[in-house]
DNA sequence: GCGAACGAAATTGTCAACAATGTCGTCATC
DNA sequence: GATGACGACATTGTTGACAATTTCGTTCGC
C-alpha cells in the first residue's frame, strides 16, 4: 500500500485536500485577498475535478476564508483592521480562559512540555531564528488549549486566525516583537507554574492584546488589508 | 414582484436556503442527533436540486451541525456532555468579554434597548411565558454582542450554540430556571448601568456557567446526548 | 435456530455536457 | 474623444446519467 501520493495519482485529491491546498496558498500569500479563485485554474493546479473544487469552496466559505458570489465564483476574503481587532479581542478572551484552565487542570506532562517549548523559544530569540520561533509559538498556544481540556476553543481559535494567518509568518516575529513575545511568554509561564490561574489569564490576555497592538502599528505603516 | 415564495417556485431554493431549512429542522428537534440526512428526502421536502443539497451539507459540516462520512452521507451531529462543557466555557469567556465591552462602548440607544428587553423579560417571568422569554433572551444576548461592537464574536457564539440550540427551546426556560436566569440578567444589567465593566463581565460569566450547571442537572436526569 | 455468503435495492460519489450569467473588447454614434 | 450598444469569450450554475459503495433482506449450510 502506497501513501497519499499514490492515492492522489490514482483518484485525484479529495475536496478536503483541495481545501487544505487552497488554505496553504492563502496562508503563504500566494493567493492574496480579493483574488478570484477561478475553478479551472484550481483544477489544473490540484488535479481535482470541478465538483470537488466547488465542494472545497463551500467549506472555505463557511470557514470565512473565501467569499462566494453568485456567478462570480469564490475570491479570497480580506479582513478590515476593525475585524482584526474584534478577532483579537475574541482570541484574548478564549486563550485567557485556557491559560486559567490550564493552570488548574493540566497534567504534569503537559506542564513540563510547556516549559520545554518555552525554553526552546528562548534559544530562538537569542539566535534570531524567527521562523523556528513562529513554529514553536503555534505549538505552545496549541498545547495550552489542549492542556486546558478544551478542543472546542482550539478549533475556534484556529478559525479566527485564518484570515490573518498569512501575516503571522514572515513579517510578524522579528526584532523587537520577538523579544516582546518572549517576555509575555515568561510572564504567562511564571503564573501557571505558581498556580495563579487569574494571573495566567490576565497575562495571556495582555499577550494577545500586544499582538493586536503590533498589527495596528504595522497597519499604520503599510496598509496591507483590503 | 412577489417575494421569496415566488422565487422559490420558479428556481428552487439556494443552497444557503436549504442549509437554513435543515438548521431549522435540527433546532426544532424534527431532525435528531444521529439521524441520517438522505439526499432524496431533503430534495423532496425542499424542492432543491441534489447539487444544492450537497452544497448545503458542506456548509453545515463546516458549521459542525452535521457529519459527513464517505458513502454514508450526512447525519446530524450530537454533542457529548464534555463537549457541551467546553462550549459553555468558551461562551462564558466570549460573552463575558462582550458584557465588559458593552459597558465601555455601547451607545445610549443600545443601553436603553437593553433595559427595555430586560423589563419585557421580567413580565414573561411573572406571567410564565417561557417561549416569549426564550425569544427575548436570544435578542438580549445578541444586542449585548452587537453593542459591544464585536460581530465576530456574535458569529462564533451562534456557531457554538448550534449543537445544543434545540435544547434551549422547550425544556430550557421553565419554572426555577426561568427565575434564575432573570435574576442573573438583573445582576448583569445593574453592573452595566453602573459602568462597572469588570462586574458585568463576572456576572455574565456566572450566568453562562449557570446555564451549563442546569444542563448538567438535566443530563443526569435524562441522557439526551448521543 | 444461527451465522455467513450472496445479491438486489438504496444511497452516495463522480463526471461531462449544457444553460445562464458575467466580462471585456469592438464598433458605431454623437 | 466619450459613451453606450452589441457580441464573442470566459466563467459559473444546473442537470442528468452512470459508477462505486453501503445496506438490508434472503438463502444456504451447519
Short mmCIF file of C-alpha atoms (C1' of nucleotides) in Angstrom, two decimals:
data_model
loop_
_atom_site.label_atom_id
_atom_site.label_comp_id
_atom_site.label_asym_id
_atom_site.label_seq_id
_atom_site.Cartn_x
_atom_site.Cartn_y
_atom_site.Cartn_z
CA UNK A 1 0.00 0.00 0.00
CA UNK A 2 1.47 3.34 -1.10
CA UNK A 3 0.67 6.52 0.73
CA UNK A 4 -1.30 9.61 -0.15
CA UNK A 5 0.80 10.42 -3.21
CA UNK A 6 -0.22 7.22 -4.88
CA UNK A 7 -3.86 7.63 -3.97
CA UNK A 8 -3.67 11.15 -5.32
CA UNK A 9 -2.31 9.94 -8.61
CA UNK A 10 -4.99 7.31 -8.93
CA UNK A 11 -8.10 9.13 -7.92
CA UNK A 12 -7.21 12.77 -7.55
CA UNK A 13 -7.38 14.73 -4.31
CA UNK A 14 -10.49 14.84 -2.13
CA UNK A 15 -12.37 18.06 -1.59
CA UNK A 16 -10.81 18.32 1.87
CA UNK A 17 -7.34 18.05 0.37
CA UNK A 18 -8.16 20.72 -2.18
CA UNK A 19 -9.48 22.97 0.57
CA UNK A 20 -6.25 22.46 2.52
CA UNK A 21 -4.19 23.22 -0.56
CA UNK A 22 -6.05 26.50 -1.10
CA UNK A 23 -5.67 27.30 2.60
CA UNK A 24 -1.93 26.80 2.27
CA UNK A 25 -1.77 29.06 -0.76
CA UNK A 26 -3.64 31.78 1.08
CA UNK A 27 -1.53 31.47 4.20
CA UNK A 28 1.69 31.64 2.26
CA UNK A 29 0.45 34.72 0.47
CA UNK A 30 0.46 33.10 -2.95
CA UNK A 31 -3.25 33.88 -3.02
CA UNK A 32 -3.94 37.41 -1.81
CA UNK A 33 -7.19 38.97 -0.51
CA UNK A 34 -9.56 39.96 -3.28
CA UNK A 35 -8.07 37.49 -5.73
CA UNK A 36 -10.55 35.42 -7.65
CA UNK A 37 -10.30 31.67 -7.42
CA UNK A 38 -11.12 30.53 -10.92
CA UNK A 39 -12.32 26.96 -10.92
CA UNK A 40 -10.34 25.75 -13.94
CA UNK A 41 -7.11 27.16 -12.52
CA UNK A 42 -7.59 25.28 -9.27
CA UNK A 43 -8.45 22.14 -11.23
CA UNK A 44 -5.29 22.46 -13.29
CA UNK A 45 -3.11 23.01 -10.24
CA UNK A 46 -4.60 20.37 -7.97
CA UNK A 47 -5.80 17.75 -10.41
CA UNK A 48 -9.20 17.66 -8.72
CA UNK A 49 -12.49 17.60 -10.57
CA UNK A 50 -14.70 20.63 -10.77
CA UNK A 51 -17.20 19.09 -8.42
CA UNK A 52 -14.61 18.62 -5.71
CA UNK A 53 -13.23 22.10 -6.16
CA UNK A 54 -16.67 23.57 -5.63
CA UNK A 55 -17.17 21.48 -2.53
CA UNK A 56 -13.88 22.82 -1.25
CA UNK A 57 -15.08 26.38 -1.88
CA UNK A 58 -18.16 25.80 0.27
CA UNK A 59 -16.06 24.59 3.15
CA UNK A 60 -13.68 27.52 2.86
CA UNK A 61 -16.62 29.91 2.67
CA UNK A 62 -18.02 28.52 5.91
CA UNK A 63 -14.56 29.00 7.43
CA UNK A 64 -14.66 32.61 6.35
CA UNK A 65 -11.56 32.28 4.19
CA UNK A 66 -13.26 32.93 0.86
CA UNK A 67 -16.40 34.70 -0.26
CA UNK A 68 -18.73 33.18 -2.83
CA UNK A 69 -20.83 35.41 -5.06
CA UNK A 70 -23.36 34.04 -7.49
CA UNK A 71 -21.97 33.74 -10.99
CA UNK A 72 -18.77 35.36 -9.84
CA UNK A 73 -17.23 32.45 -8.04
CA UNK A 74 -15.01 32.49 -5.00
CA UNK A 75 -12.50 35.09 -4.02
CA UNK A 76 -10.09 35.33 -1.11
CA UNK A 77 -11.56 37.31 1.74
CA UNK A 78 -9.51 40.00 3.40
CA UNK A 79 -10.12 41.35 6.87
CA UNK A 80 -10.50 45.02 7.71
CA UNK A 81 -8.49 46.39 10.61
CA UNK A 82 -11.68 46.60 12.67
CA UNK A 83 -12.40 42.96 12.05
CA UNK A 84 -8.86 42.09 13.09
CA UNK A 85 -9.49 43.99 16.30
CA UNK A 86 -12.69 42.03 17.03
CA UNK A 87 -10.90 38.84 16.23
CA UNK A 88 -8.04 39.53 18.61
CA UNK A 89 -10.43 40.50 21.38
CA UNK A 90 -12.13 37.16 20.94
CA UNK A 91 -8.79 35.36 20.99
CA UNK A 92 -7.76 37.24 24.10
CA UNK A 93 -10.89 36.09 25.93
CA UNK A 94 -10.63 32.48 24.74
CA UNK A 95 -6.92 31.96 25.22
CA UNK A 96 -7.04 33.82 28.51
CA UNK A 97 -9.63 31.33 29.74
CA UNK A 98 -7.46 28.46 28.52
CA UNK A 99 -4.46 29.80 30.42
CA UNK A 100 -6.55 29.80 33.59
CA UNK A 101 -7.97 26.33 32.93
CA UNK A 102 -4.52 25.00 32.06
CA UNK A 103 -3.25 26.23 35.41
CA UNK A 104 -5.99 24.39 37.21
CA UNK A 105 -6.30 21.14 35.34
CA UNK A 106 -3.34 20.44 33.06
CA UNK A 107 -1.43 17.20 33.58
CA UNK A 108 2.12 17.16 34.88
CA UNK A 109 3.39 16.05 31.47
CA UNK A 110 1.69 18.98 29.74
CA UNK A 111 3.13 21.43 32.22
CA UNK A 112 6.62 20.08 31.63
CA UNK A 113 6.20 20.17 27.87
CA UNK A 114 5.09 23.80 28.15
CA UNK A 115 8.34 24.62 29.91
CA UNK A 116 10.36 22.74 27.33
CA UNK A 117 8.85 24.66 24.43
CA UNK A 118 9.30 27.93 26.28
CA UNK A 119 13.00 27.14 26.77
CA UNK A 120 13.37 26.31 23.08
CA UNK A 121 11.76 29.63 22.20
CA UNK A 122 14.21 31.49 24.40
CA UNK A 123 17.01 29.96 22.37
CA UNK A 124 15.35 31.13 19.15
CA UNK A 125 15.30 34.66 20.48
CA UNK A 126 18.99 34.58 21.30
CA UNK A 127 19.94 33.12 17.94
CA UNK A 128 17.43 35.26 15.99
CA UNK A 129 15.53 32.43 14.35
CA UNK A 130 12.06 33.86 13.78
CA UNK A 131 10.71 31.02 11.64
CA UNK A 132 11.51 28.43 14.28
CA UNK A 133 10.08 30.75 16.90
CA UNK A 134 6.82 31.05 14.95
CA UNK A 135 6.52 27.28 14.68
CA UNK A 136 7.17 26.73 18.38
CA UNK A 137 4.82 29.57 19.26
CA UNK A 138 1.96 27.89 17.42
CA UNK A 139 2.77 24.64 19.24
CA UNK A 140 2.88 26.44 22.56
CA UNK A 141 -0.51 28.07 22.17
CA UNK A 142 -1.99 24.80 20.97
CA UNK A 143 -0.62 22.89 23.93
CA UNK A 144 -2.15 25.46 26.26
CA UNK A 145 -5.61 24.99 24.80
CA UNK A 146 -5.33 21.24 24.70
CA UNK A 147 -3.95 21.01 28.21
CA UNK A 148 -6.85 23.15 29.34
CA UNK A 149 -9.08 20.37 28.07
CA UNK A 150 -10.88 22.49 25.54
CA UNK A 151 -10.59 21.35 21.96
CA UNK A 152 -13.65 23.37 21.01
CA UNK A 153 -11.73 26.56 21.75
CA UNK A 154 -8.74 25.20 19.86
CA UNK A 155 -10.91 24.79 16.78
CA UNK A 156 -12.48 28.21 17.13
CA UNK A 157 -9.14 29.96 17.57
CA UNK A 158 -7.79 28.18 14.53
CA UNK A 159 -10.69 29.56 12.54
CA UNK A 160 -10.34 33.02 13.97
CA UNK A 161 -6.70 33.13 12.97
CA UNK A 162 -7.35 32.06 9.40
CA UNK A 163 -7.96 35.48 7.86
CA UNK A 164 -4.76 36.96 9.28
CA UNK A 165 -2.64 33.86 9.48
CA UNK A 166 -0.62 34.78 6.42
CA UNK A 167 0.61 37.85 8.27
CA UNK A 168 1.92 35.86 11.20
CA UNK A 169 4.63 34.19 9.20
CA UNK A 170 7.31 36.34 7.72
CA UNK A 171 6.81 39.86 8.96
CA UNK A 172 5.45 39.10 12.38
CA UNK A 173 8.11 37.70 14.66
CA UNK A 174 11.07 39.91 14.01
CA UNK A 175 13.37 42.08 16.08
CA UNK A 176 11.60 43.84 18.92
CA UNK A 177 8.35 41.88 18.57
CA UNK A 178 10.26 38.65 19.07
CA UNK A 179 11.67 39.86 22.38
CA UNK A 180 8.31 41.27 23.46
CA UNK A 181 6.51 37.99 22.77
CA UNK A 182 9.17 36.05 24.65
CA UNK A 183 8.76 38.38 27.61
CA UNK A 184 4.99 37.82 27.63
CA UNK A 185 5.53 34.09 27.49
CA UNK A 186 7.81 34.17 30.52
CA UNK A 187 5.15 36.05 32.44
CA UNK A 188 2.41 33.58 31.50
CA UNK A 189 4.55 30.58 32.30
CA UNK A 190 5.54 32.00 35.66
CA UNK A 191 1.89 32.49 36.63
CA UNK A 192 0.98 28.98 35.55
CA UNK A 193 3.84 27.43 37.47
CA UNK A 194 2.85 29.41 40.55
CA UNK A 195 -0.69 28.01 40.17
CA UNK A 196 -2.01 31.54 39.78
CA UNK A 197 -4.94 30.98 37.41
CA UNK A 198 -6.19 34.55 37.48
CA UNK A 199 -2.69 35.87 36.86
CA UNK A 200 -2.18 33.48 33.95
CA UNK A 201 -5.44 34.60 32.41
CA UNK A 202 -4.54 38.25 32.73
CA UNK A 203 -1.05 37.73 31.33
CA UNK A 204 -2.39 35.77 28.37
CA UNK A 205 -4.93 38.44 27.59
CA UNK A 206 -2.22 41.04 27.66
CA UNK A 207 -0.07 38.92 25.37
CA UNK A 208 -2.79 38.65 22.73
CA UNK A 209 -3.60 42.35 23.02
CA UNK A 210 0.09 43.10 22.45
CA UNK A 211 -0.11 41.12 19.25
CA UNK A 212 -3.02 43.29 18.15
CA UNK A 213 -1.14 46.44 19.07
CA UNK A 214 1.76 45.30 16.94
CA UNK A 215 -0.55 44.60 14.00
CA UNK A 216 -2.04 48.07 14.41
CA UNK A 217 1.37 49.69 14.19
CA UNK A 218 2.17 47.57 11.16
CA UNK A 219 -1.10 48.68 9.64
CA UNK A 220 -0.28 52.32 10.03
CA UNK A 221 2.99 51.79 8.22
CA UNK A 222 1.67 49.70 5.34
CA UNK A 223 -1.98 49.22 4.56
CA UNK A 224 -1.98 45.51 3.99
CA UNK A 225 -5.69 44.97 4.28
CA UNK A 226 -8.38 45.38 1.67
CA UNK B 1 -42.56 41.50 -7.65
CA UNK B 2 -43.50 38.56 -5.44
CA UNK B 3 -41.32 37.59 -2.51
CA UNK B 4 -39.19 34.59 -1.76
CA UNK B 5 -42.05 32.15 -2.18
CA UNK B 6 -42.39 33.03 -5.83
CA UNK B 7 -38.65 32.89 -6.45
CA UNK B 8 -38.67 29.53 -4.72
CA UNK B 9 -41.36 28.22 -7.00
CA UNK B 10 -39.55 29.44 -10.09
CA UNK B 11 -35.99 28.42 -9.46
CA UNK B 12 -35.94 26.36 -6.29
CA UNK B 13 -34.16 27.34 -3.10
CA UNK B 14 -30.47 28.24 -2.99
CA UNK B 15 -28.01 26.08 -1.11
CA UNK B 16 -27.97 28.65 1.69
CA UNK B 17 -31.76 28.43 2.00
CA UNK B 18 -31.60 24.65 2.11
CA UNK B 19 -28.92 24.84 4.79
CA UNK B 20 -31.13 27.18 6.81
CA UNK B 21 -34.07 24.87 6.40
CA UNK B 22 -32.08 21.92 7.71
CA UNK B 23 -30.78 24.06 10.56
CA UNK B 24 -34.38 24.87 11.48
CA UNK B 25 -35.36 21.22 11.41
CA UNK B 26 -32.49 20.33 13.70
CA UNK B 27 -33.20 23.16 16.10
CA UNK B 28 -36.85 22.29 16.36
CA UNK B 29 -35.95 18.68 17.07
CA UNK B 30 -37.57 17.36 13.93
CA UNK B 31 -34.12 16.09 13.00
CA UNK B 32 -32.41 14.44 15.96
CA UNK B 33 -28.69 13.69 16.56
CA UNK B 34 -27.53 10.60 14.73
CA UNK B 35 -30.29 10.80 12.15
CA UNK B 36 -29.18 10.34 8.56
CA UNK B 37 -29.95 13.10 6.12
CA UNK B 38 -30.82 11.22 2.96
CA UNK B 39 -30.35 13.40 -0.07
CA UNK B 40 -33.53 12.46 -1.90
CA UNK B 41 -35.62 13.15 1.21
CA UNK B 42 -34.20 16.64 1.54
CA UNK B 43 -34.74 17.19 -2.17
CA UNK B 44 -38.35 16.14 -1.89
CA UNK B 45 -39.01 18.34 1.11
CA UNK B 46 -37.20 21.46 -0.07
CA UNK B 47 -37.51 21.25 -3.84
CA UNK B 48 -33.79 21.88 -4.25
CA UNK B 49 -31.59 20.02 -6.67
CA UNK B 50 -29.21 17.38 -5.48
CA UNK B 51 -26.21 19.57 -6.17
CA UNK B 52 -27.56 22.33 -3.96
CA UNK B 53 -28.40 19.92 -1.18
CA UNK B 54 -24.85 18.65 -1.16
CA UNK B 55 -23.51 22.18 -1.11
CA UNK B 56 -25.73 22.79 1.89
CA UNK B 57 -24.27 19.71 3.60
CA UNK B 58 -20.74 21.03 3.17
CA UNK B 59 -21.70 24.31 4.79
CA UNK B 60 -23.44 22.58 7.67
CA UNK B 61 -20.46 20.27 8.13
CA UNK B 62 -18.14 23.25 8.42
CA UNK B 63 -20.56 24.67 10.99
CA UNK B 64 -20.30 21.44 12.93
CA UNK B 65 -24.01 20.71 12.71
CA UNK B 66 -23.70 17.59 10.60
CA UNK B 67 -21.04 14.98 9.98
CA UNK B 68 -20.25 13.73 6.50
CA UNK B 69 -18.91 10.22 6.02
CA UNK B 70 -17.88 8.90 2.66
CA UNK B 71 -20.61 6.86 1.01
CA UNK B 72 -22.72 7.26 4.11
CA UNK B 73 -23.85 10.80 3.60
CA UNK B 74 -24.59 13.39 6.23
CA UNK B 75 -26.00 12.81 9.67
CA UNK B 76 -26.95 15.18 12.47
CA UNK B 77 -24.12 15.59 14.92
CA UNK B 78 -24.79 15.31 18.62
CA UNK B 79 -22.62 16.76 21.34
CA UNK B 80 -21.26 14.84 24.31
CA UNK B 81 -21.67 16.37 27.72
CA UNK B 82 -17.96 17.12 27.81
CA UNK B 83 -18.22 18.97 24.54
CA UNK B 84 -21.14 20.95 25.90
CA UNK B 85 -18.97 21.88 28.85
CA UNK B 86 -16.15 23.13 26.60
CA UNK B 87 -18.66 25.01 24.54
CA UNK B 88 -20.18 26.79 27.51
CA UNK B 89 -16.75 27.70 28.86
CA UNK B 90 -16.00 29.31 25.51
CA UNK B 91 -19.31 31.15 25.54
CA UNK B 92 -18.70 32.33 29.09
CA UNK B 93 -15.37 33.85 28.06
CA UNK B 94 -16.71 35.45 24.90
CA UNK B 95 -19.97 36.81 26.25
CA UNK B 96 -18.22 37.92 29.41
CA UNK B 97 -15.88 40.00 27.31
CA UNK B 98 -18.82 41.42 25.38
CA UNK B 99 -20.54 42.44 28.61
CA UNK B 100 -17.41 44.36 29.59
CA UNK B 101 -17.03 45.94 26.16
CA UNK B 102 -20.72 46.82 26.05
CA UNK B 103 -20.34 48.65 29.34
CA UNK B 104 -17.49 50.69 27.96
CA UNK B 105 -18.56 51.43 24.43
CA UNK B 106 -22.24 50.80 23.78
CA UNK B 107 -24.37 53.68 22.50
CA UNK B 108 -27.07 55.26 24.63
CA UNK B 109 -29.75 53.77 22.37
CA UNK B 110 -28.35 50.26 22.85
CA UNK B 111 -28.24 50.67 26.61
CA UNK B 112 -31.86 51.79 26.66
CA UNK B 113 -32.92 48.94 24.42
CA UNK B 114 -31.16 46.52 26.76
CA UNK B 115 -33.26 47.82 29.64
CA UNK B 116 -36.43 47.55 27.59
CA UNK B 117 -35.85 43.93 26.75
CA UNK B 118 -34.93 43.15 30.35
CA UNK B 119 -38.21 44.70 31.51
CA UNK B 120 -40.14 42.66 28.95
CA UNK B 121 -38.44 39.53 30.22
CA UNK B 122 -39.44 40.30 33.78
CA UNK B 123 -43.04 40.35 32.62
CA UNK B 124 -42.60 36.98 31.00
CA UNK B 125 -41.38 35.57 34.29
CA UNK B 126 -44.41 36.88 36.15
CA UNK B 127 -46.84 35.61 33.54
CA UNK B 128 -44.95 32.31 33.00
CA UNK B 129 -44.42 32.65 29.28
CA UNK B 130 -41.23 30.69 28.61
CA UNK B 131 -41.39 30.78 24.80
CA UNK B 132 -41.54 34.56 24.75
CA UNK B 133 -38.79 34.64 27.36
CA UNK B 134 -36.56 32.47 25.18
CA UNK B 135 -37.09 34.70 22.18
CA UNK B 136 -36.32 37.86 24.16
CA UNK B 137 -33.33 36.20 25.78
CA UNK B 138 -31.78 35.48 22.39
CA UNK B 139 -32.39 39.09 21.37
CA UNK B 140 -30.86 40.32 24.61
CA UNK B 141 -27.66 38.34 24.23
CA UNK B 142 -27.39 39.38 20.61
CA UNK B 143 -27.82 43.05 21.45
CA UNK B 144 -25.06 42.75 24.02
CA UNK B 145 -22.59 41.38 21.49
CA UNK B 146 -23.56 43.86 18.83
CA UNK B 147 -23.49 46.80 21.20
CA UNK B 148 -20.02 45.69 22.25
CA UNK B 149 -19.01 46.22 18.64
CA UNK B 150 -17.98 42.65 18.04
CA UNK B 151 -19.85 40.87 15.27
CA UNK B 152 -17.10 38.28 15.01
CA UNK B 153 -17.96 37.04 18.49
CA UNK B 154 -21.65 37.13 17.60
CA UNK B 155 -20.97 34.79 14.71
CA UNK B 156 -18.79 32.48 16.77
CA UNK B 157 -21.32 32.21 19.60
CA UNK B 158 -24.06 31.46 17.11
CA UNK B 159 -22.00 28.59 15.83
CA UNK B 160 -21.11 27.38 19.28
CA UNK B 161 -24.76 27.24 20.23
CA UNK B 162 -25.77 25.27 17.16
CA UNK B 163 -25.22 21.77 18.54
CA UNK B 164 -27.27 22.41 21.68
CA UNK B 165 -29.65 25.02 20.41
CA UNK B 166 -32.52 22.59 20.12
CA UNK B 167 -32.36 22.06 23.86
CA UNK B 168 -32.74 25.73 24.62
CA UNK B 169 -36.30 25.87 23.37
CA UNK B 170 -38.90 23.85 25.10
CA UNK B 171 -37.31 22.28 28.13
CA UNK B 172 -34.87 25.00 28.98
CA UNK B 173 -36.61 28.06 30.33
CA UNK B 174 -39.14 26.65 32.72
CA UNK B 175 -40.00 27.10 36.35
CA UNK B 176 -36.99 27.68 38.54
CA UNK B 177 -34.56 28.12 35.67
CA UNK B 178 -36.66 31.00 34.36
CA UNK B 179 -36.40 32.83 37.65
CA UNK B 180 -32.70 32.07 37.98
CA UNK B 181 -31.94 33.43 34.51
CA UNK B 182 -33.96 36.57 35.20
CA UNK B 183 -32.00 37.08 38.41
CA UNK B 184 -28.71 36.79 36.54
CA UNK B 185 -29.92 39.28 33.98
CA UNK B 186 -30.78 41.81 36.65
CA UNK B 187 -27.29 41.48 38.05
CA UNK B 188 -25.63 41.94 34.67
CA UNK B 189 -27.81 44.90 33.79
CA UNK B 190 -27.11 46.58 37.12
CA UNK B 191 -23.36 46.30 36.61
CA UNK B 192 -23.60 47.67 33.08
CA UNK B 193 -25.71 50.63 34.17
CA UNK B 194 -23.24 51.34 36.96
CA UNK B 195 -20.45 51.38 34.35
CA UNK B 196 -18.77 48.50 36.15
CA UNK B 197 -17.16 46.64 33.25
CA UNK B 198 -15.36 44.07 35.39
CA UNK B 199 -18.52 43.39 37.35
CA UNK B 200 -20.56 42.95 34.18
CA UNK B 201 -18.02 40.50 32.83
CA UNK B 202 -18.03 38.47 36.00
CA UNK B 203 -21.83 38.43 36.20
CA UNK B 204 -22.15 37.36 32.59
CA UNK B 205 -19.67 34.56 33.07
CA UNK B 206 -21.61 33.36 36.05
CA UNK B 207 -24.81 33.50 34.06
CA UNK B 208 -23.46 31.29 31.31
CA UNK B 209 -21.95 28.89 33.83
CA UNK B 210 -25.35 28.64 35.50
CA UNK B 211 -26.80 27.62 32.16
CA UNK B 212 -24.21 24.86 31.97
CA UNK B 213 -24.96 23.75 35.50
CA UNK B 214 -28.62 23.48 34.61
CA UNK B 215 -27.82 21.43 31.51
CA UNK B 216 -25.68 19.13 33.66
CA UNK B 217 -28.55 18.50 36.05
CA UNK B 218 -30.84 17.88 33.12
CA UNK B 219 -28.30 15.43 31.76
CA UNK B 220 -28.21 13.45 34.95
CA UNK B 221 -32.00 13.09 34.83
CA UNK B 222 -32.30 12.13 31.16
CA UNK B 223 -29.38 11.26 28.94
CA UNK B 224 -30.35 13.29 25.92
CA UNK B 225 -26.99 13.22 24.16
CA UNK B 226 -25.53 10.57 21.93
"C1'" DG C 1 -32.32 -21.74 15.02
"C1'" DC C 2 -27.92 -19.27 13.84
"C1'" DG C 3 -24.46 -17.23 11.18
"C1'" DA C 4 -22.13 -16.39 6.80
"C1'" DA C 5 -22.34 -15.58 1.90
"C1'" DC C 6 -24.86 -13.57 -1.62
"C1'" DG C 7 -27.39 -10.17 -4.28
"C1'" DA C 8 -30.87 -6.64 -5.16
"C1'" DA C 9 -32.16 -2.11 -3.72
"C1'" DA C 10 -30.92 2.19 -1.85
"C1'" DT C 11 -27.74 5.71 -1.41
"C1'" DT C 12 -23.86 8.49 -2.33
"C1'" DG C 13 -19.67 9.78 -5.45
"C1'" DT C 14 -18.23 11.42 -9.95
"C1'" DC C 15 -18.31 13.32 -14.27
"C1'" DA C 16 -19.39 15.60 -18.58
"C1'" DA C 17 -22.47 18.28 -21.21
"C1'" DC C 18 -25.36 22.20 -21.49
"C1'" DA C 19 -27.57 26.61 -19.75
"C1'" DA C 20 -27.17 31.06 -17.54
"C1'" DT C 21 -24.56 34.80 -16.37
"C1'" DG C 22 -20.69 37.92 -16.15
"C1'" DT C 23 -16.65 40.17 -18.56
"C1'" DC C 24 -14.33 42.63 -21.75
"C1'" DG C 25 -13.11 44.25 -26.21
"C1'" DT C 26 -15.16 46.38 -30.51
"C1'" DC C 27 -17.57 49.48 -33.04
"C1'" DA C 28 -20.93 52.82 -34.21
"C1'" DT C 29 -22.76 57.18 -32.84
"C1'" DC C 30 -22.75 61.65 -31.09
"C1'" DG D 1 -12.65 61.56 -27.57
"C1'" DA D 2 -16.52 59.91 -24.70
"C1'" DT D 3 -20.43 56.85 -24.38
"C1'" DG D 4 -23.33 53.19 -24.92
"C1'" DA D 5 -24.98 49.04 -27.57
"C1'" DC D 6 -23.51 44.79 -29.21
"C1'" DG D 7 -21.32 40.34 -29.35
"C1'" DA D 8 -17.66 36.83 -28.55
"C1'" DC D 9 -15.36 34.71 -24.84
"C1'" DA D 10 -14.73 33.24 -20.09
"C1'" DT D 11 -16.69 31.59 -16.04
"C1'" DT D 12 -20.06 29.72 -13.10
"C1'" DG D 13 -24.76 27.27 -12.28
"C1'" DT D 14 -27.54 23.15 -13.14
"C1'" DT D 15 -28.90 18.84 -14.52
"C1'" DG D 16 -29.00 14.03 -15.58
"C1'" DA D 17 -26.73 9.78 -16.20
"C1'" DC D 18 -23.66 6.41 -14.58
"C1'" DA D 19 -20.17 4.29 -11.23
"C1'" DA D 20 -18.92 2.98 -6.56
"C1'" DT D 21 -20.33 1.72 -2.15
"C1'" DT D 22 -23.26 0.59 1.60
"C1'" DT D 23 -27.43 -1.55 3.44
"C1'" DC D 24 -30.54 -4.93 4.21
"C1'" DG D 25 -33.26 -8.87 3.26
"C1'" DT D 26 -32.74 -13.74 1.57
"C1'" DT D 27 -30.91 -18.02 1.20
"C1'" DC D 28 -27.89 -21.61 2.12
"C1'" DG D 29 -25.17 -24.61 5.03
"C1'" DC D 30 -24.45 -26.26 9.60
#
